[in-house]
């Protein structure tokens, strides 16, 4: 699977949008971009995924650049409960390879 | 609760003992994964089943580890002759479908402590 690069940590003010970047410059044409998050001591939670078009669901929006070399996960109105480690994964096979992720801290 | 269920949630065992964990996937999910996660690290892939067939195994899955999924329903992960380095959270996930455009859902994990 293509390697991803994420900042190790980010802060966000409660109520503001949280924009989490991910670089995946070696992504191939058939590799999907997936985002999961993990709140302390819980299993990872699926957020959203996409191939090349931007996607939106009730949790977040996923913006993928036209060349697909990077993407941004957007949490439109971050709450304290969004504090977690966020993982960006690109996958071509059925298994998913997690990196270290970004630790997002939402502050009041 | 219709999510992925893992039992037990916590297990403390002495070094050298065998342990077995169980995962009950979401009903009718044909794909099942096992991952291991140590403190401060992301989950590491161990193995993958499609129905009852074990299709992929990580090099992390040493000879002391074995996973089964009889009849394509629940799965078990057994660790023989446990070592302190096996202490970790063991995560199970399940998914539905035959293509990559489908997400996987994780259980809450089994935390193993080897003393």
GROMACS .gro file of C-alpha atoms in nm:
model
  223
    1UNK     CA    1   0.000   0.000   0.000
    2UNK     CA    2   0.108   0.359  -0.061
    3UNK     CA    3   0.279   0.526   0.232
    4UNK     CA    4   0.104   0.818   0.401
    5UNK     CA    5   0.248   1.113   0.588
    6UNK     CA    6   0.053   1.293   0.858
    7UNK     CA    7   0.153   1.555   1.114
    8UNK     CA    8   0.196   1.390   1.454
    9UNK     CA    9  -0.031   1.633   1.635
   10UNK     CA   10  -0.271   1.921   1.585
   11UNK     CA   11  -0.488   2.143   1.803
   12UNK     CA   12  -0.827   2.285   1.718
   13UNK     CA   13  -1.063   2.520   1.903
   14UNK     CA   14  -1.402   2.381   1.993
   15UNK     CA   15  -1.666   2.481   1.737
   16UNK     CA   16  -1.410   2.554   1.467
   17UNK     CA   17  -1.336   2.339   1.165
   18UNK     CA   18  -1.057   2.086   1.204
   19UNK     CA   19  -0.857   2.027   0.884
   20UNK     CA   20  -0.635   1.721   0.898
   21UNK     CA   21  -0.389   1.683   0.608
   22UNK     CA   22  -0.247   1.363   0.463
   23UNK     CA   23   0.019   1.324   0.195
   24UNK     CA   24   0.017   1.013  -0.021
   25UNK     CA   25   0.238   1.110  -0.313
   26UNK     CA   26   0.294   0.750  -0.431
   27UNK     CA   27  -0.074   0.659  -0.448
   28UNK     CA   28  -0.182   0.447  -0.744
   29UNK     CA   29  -0.492   0.494  -0.954
   30UNK     CA   30  -0.689   0.214  -0.788
   31UNK     CA   31  -0.602   0.292  -0.426
   32UNK     CA   32  -0.872   0.431  -0.201
   33UNK     CA   33  -0.811   0.687   0.073
   34UNK     CA   34  -0.968   0.587   0.405
   35UNK     CA   35  -0.988   0.777   0.732
   36UNK     CA   36  -1.036   0.620   1.073
   37UNK     CA   37  -1.008   0.765   1.420
   38UNK     CA   38  -0.933   0.609   1.754
   39UNK     CA   39  -1.047   0.751   2.082
   40UNK     CA   40  -0.841   0.641   2.379
   41UNK     CA   41  -0.878   0.272   2.465
   42UNK     CA   42  -1.139   0.209   2.197
   43UNK     CA   43  -1.122   0.032   1.862
   44UNK     CA   44  -1.072   0.244   1.549
   45UNK     CA   45  -1.388   0.405   1.413
   46UNK     CA   46  -1.452   0.440   1.041
   47UNK     CA   47  -1.503   0.800   0.927
   48UNK     CA   48  -1.505   0.827   0.548
   49UNK     CA   49  -1.333   0.708   0.232
   50UNK     CA   50  -1.296   0.810  -0.132
   51UNK     CA   51  -1.118   0.736  -0.458
   52UNK     CA   52  -1.091   1.066  -0.644
   53UNK     CA   53  -1.407   1.264  -0.585
   54UNK     CA   54  -1.469   1.466  -0.273
   55UNK     CA   55  -1.695   1.291  -0.025
   56UNK     CA   56  -1.917   1.408   0.259
   57UNK     CA   57  -2.112   1.222   0.525
   58UNK     CA   58  -2.264   1.303   0.861
   59UNK     CA   59  -1.927   1.293   1.031
   60UNK     CA   60  -1.686   1.467   0.797
   61UNK     CA   61  -1.582   1.576   0.449
   62UNK     CA   62  -1.293   1.434   0.250
   63UNK     CA   63  -1.117   1.655  -0.002
   64UNK     CA   64  -0.881   1.477  -0.242
   65UNK     CA   65  -0.658   1.686  -0.466
   66UNK     CA   66  -0.691   1.645  -0.840
   67UNK     CA   67  -0.355   1.466  -0.868
   68UNK     CA   68  -0.459   1.248  -0.569
   69UNK     CA   69  -0.125   1.302  -0.399
   70UNK     CA   70  -0.283   1.450  -0.088
   71UNK     CA   71  -0.612   1.475   0.094
   72UNK     CA   72  -0.771   1.664   0.381
   73UNK     CA   73  -1.023   1.541   0.633
   74UNK     CA   74  -1.251   1.818   0.751
   75UNK     CA   75  -1.452   1.804   1.074
   76UNK     CA   76  -1.677   2.108   1.022
   77UNK     CA   77  -1.755   2.191   1.385
   78UNK     CA   78  -1.512   2.015   1.615
   79UNK     CA   79  -1.629   1.917   1.962
   80UNK     CA   80  -1.434   1.797   2.263
   81UNK     CA   81  -1.547   1.443   2.178
   82UNK     CA   82  -1.356   1.463   1.851
   83UNK     CA   83  -1.026   1.450   2.041
   84UNK     CA   84  -0.865   1.133   1.905
   85UNK     CA   85  -0.589   0.992   1.686
   86UNK     CA   86  -0.684   1.021   1.320
   87UNK     CA   87  -0.543   0.773   1.070
   88UNK     CA   88  -0.518   0.827   0.695
   89UNK     CA   89  -0.481   0.500   0.503
   90UNK     CA   90  -0.448   0.429   0.134
   91UNK     CA   91  -0.527   0.073   0.036
   92UNK     CA   92  -0.517  -0.142  -0.271
   93UNK     CA   93  -0.559  -0.473  -0.089
   94UNK     CA   94  -0.816  -0.589   0.161
   95UNK     CA   95  -0.595  -0.538   0.462
   96UNK     CA   96  -0.540  -0.185   0.590
   97UNK     CA   97  -0.198  -0.061   0.699
   98UNK     CA   98  -0.215   0.204   0.970
   99UNK     CA   99   0.059   0.459   1.030
  100UNK     CA  100   0.112   0.663   1.343
  101UNK     CA  101  -0.174   0.904   1.267
  102UNK     CA  102  -0.239   1.259   1.384
  103UNK     CA  103  -0.334   1.322   1.744
  104UNK     CA  104  -0.604   1.590   1.730
  105UNK     CA  105  -0.677   1.777   2.050
  106UNK     CA  106  -0.990   1.989   2.056
  107UNK     CA  107  -0.963   2.263   2.316
  108UNK     CA  108  -1.246   2.458   2.480
  109UNK     CA  109  -2.563  -0.434   1.997
  110UNK     CA  110  -2.495  -0.533   1.637
  111UNK     CA  111  -2.130  -0.431   1.624
  112UNK     CA  112  -1.817  -0.644   1.628
  113UNK     CA  113  -1.790  -0.823   1.961
  114UNK     CA  114  -1.463  -0.935   2.117
  115UNK     CA  115  -1.415  -1.151   2.423
  116UNK     CA  116  -1.265  -1.128   2.671
  117UNK     CA  117  -1.206  -0.754   2.697
  118UNK     CA  118  -0.907  -0.804   2.922
  119UNK     CA  119  -0.679  -1.100   2.982
  120UNK     CA  120  -0.386  -1.134   3.219
  121UNK     CA  121  -0.176  -1.444   3.177
  122UNK     CA  122   0.156  -1.580   3.294
  123UNK     CA  123   0.442  -1.611   3.051
  124UNK     CA  124   0.438  -1.946   2.879
  125UNK     CA  125   0.063  -1.998   2.900
  126UNK     CA  126  -0.166  -2.026   2.599
  127UNK     CA  127  -0.448  -1.779   2.543
  128UNK     CA  128  -0.741  -1.770   2.301
  129UNK     CA  129  -0.947  -1.469   2.198
  130UNK     CA  130  -1.281  -1.472   2.024
  131UNK     CA  131  -1.427  -1.231   1.770
  132UNK     CA  132  -1.790  -1.227   1.658
  133UNK     CA  133  -1.819  -1.014   1.344
  134UNK     CA  134  -2.120  -0.819   1.232
  135UNK     CA  135  -2.379  -1.062   1.100
  136UNK     CA  136  -2.324  -1.167   0.736
  137UNK     CA  137  -1.991  -0.987   0.707
  138UNK     CA  138  -1.771  -1.206   0.491
  139UNK     CA  139  -1.441  -1.032   0.567
  140UNK     CA  140  -1.266  -1.055   0.904
  141UNK     CA  141  -0.936  -0.905   1.016
  142UNK     CA  142  -0.710  -0.933   1.318
  143UNK     CA  143  -0.477  -0.651   1.422
  144UNK     CA  144  -0.240  -0.595   1.711
  145UNK     CA  145  -0.175  -0.257   1.870
  146UNK     CA  146   0.092  -0.164   2.121
  147UNK     CA  147   0.095   0.155   2.323
  148UNK     CA  148   0.149   0.466   2.115
  149UNK     CA  149   0.145   0.282   1.783
  150UNK     CA  150  -0.115   0.238   1.514
  151UNK     CA  151  -0.279  -0.102   1.466
  152UNK     CA  152  -0.060  -0.359   1.289
  153UNK     CA  153  -0.220  -0.603   1.048
  154UNK     CA  154  -0.198  -0.971   1.148
  155UNK     CA  155  -0.430  -1.171   0.926
  156UNK     CA  156  -0.736  -1.159   0.702
  157UNK     CA  157  -1.018  -1.404   0.632
  158UNK     CA  158  -1.268  -1.402   0.351
  159UNK     CA  159  -1.544  -1.631   0.471
  160UNK     CA  160  -1.360  -1.931   0.620
  161UNK     CA  161  -1.048  -1.893   0.407
  162UNK     CA  162  -0.741  -1.729   0.560
  163UNK     CA  163  -0.617  -1.531   0.260
  164UNK     CA  164  -0.338  -1.323   0.405
  165UNK     CA  165  -0.099  -1.346   0.699
  166UNK     CA  166   0.150  -1.089   0.816
  167UNK     CA  167   0.507  -1.181   0.895
  168UNK     CA  168   0.419  -1.056   1.244
  169UNK     CA  169   0.210  -1.372   1.286
  170UNK     CA  170   0.477  -1.604   1.421
  171UNK     CA  171   0.441  -1.981   1.456
  172UNK     CA  172   0.301  -1.928   1.806
  173UNK     CA  173   0.000  -1.747   1.662
  174UNK     CA  174  -0.287  -1.920   1.490
  175UNK     CA  175  -0.621  -1.789   1.374
  176UNK     CA  176  -0.927  -1.977   1.260
  177UNK     CA  177  -1.267  -1.891   1.128
  178UNK     CA  178  -1.469  -2.212   1.110
  179UNK     CA  179  -1.780  -2.191   0.894
  180UNK     CA  180  -1.702  -1.830   0.811
  181UNK     CA  181  -1.869  -1.692   1.121
  182UNK     CA  182  -1.681  -1.616   1.446
  183UNK     CA  183  -1.303  -1.626   1.462
  184UNK     CA  184  -1.049  -1.722   1.725
  185UNK     CA  185  -0.692  -1.606   1.769
  186UNK     CA  186  -0.469  -1.831   1.978
  187UNK     CA  187  -0.127  -1.743   2.113
  188UNK     CA  188   0.080  -2.033   2.239
  189UNK     CA  189   0.362  -2.004   2.493
  190UNK     CA  190   0.296  -1.634   2.550
  191UNK     CA  191   0.587  -1.395   2.590
  192UNK     CA  192   0.596  -1.052   2.751
  193UNK     CA  193   0.631  -0.898   2.407
  194UNK     CA  194   0.285  -1.031   2.321
  195UNK     CA  195   0.131  -0.780   2.561
  196UNK     CA  196  -0.088  -0.561   2.341
  197UNK     CA  197  -0.441  -0.480   2.236
  198UNK     CA  198  -0.574  -0.735   1.987
  199UNK     CA  199  -0.834  -0.587   1.755
  200UNK     CA  200  -1.081  -0.760   1.528
  201UNK     CA  201  -1.263  -0.597   1.238
  202UNK     CA  202  -1.522  -0.714   0.989
  203UNK     CA  203  -1.646  -0.595   0.653
  204UNK     CA  204  -1.893  -0.685   0.381
  205UNK     CA  205  -1.835  -0.721   0.012
  206UNK     CA  206  -1.588  -0.827  -0.252
  207UNK     CA  207  -1.431  -0.497  -0.349
  208UNK     CA  208  -1.217  -0.231  -0.187
  209UNK     CA  209  -1.492   0.029  -0.179
  210UNK     CA  210  -1.625  -0.099   0.151
  211UNK     CA  211  -1.523  -0.007   0.502
  212UNK     CA  212  -1.433  -0.234   0.792
  213UNK     CA  213  -1.574  -0.200   1.142
  214UNK     CA  214  -1.364  -0.263   1.450
  215UNK     CA  215  -1.445  -0.418   1.783
  216UNK     CA  216  -1.332  -0.277   2.117
  217UNK     CA  217  -1.039  -0.512   2.137
  218UNK     CA  218  -0.894  -0.759   2.385
  219UNK     CA  219  -0.616  -0.622   2.600
  220UNK     CA  220  -0.359  -0.889   2.679
  221UNK     CA  221  -0.108  -0.850   2.960
  222UNK     CA  222   0.161  -1.115   2.993
  223UNK     CA  223   0.329  -1.115   3.335
   0.00000   0.00000   0.00000
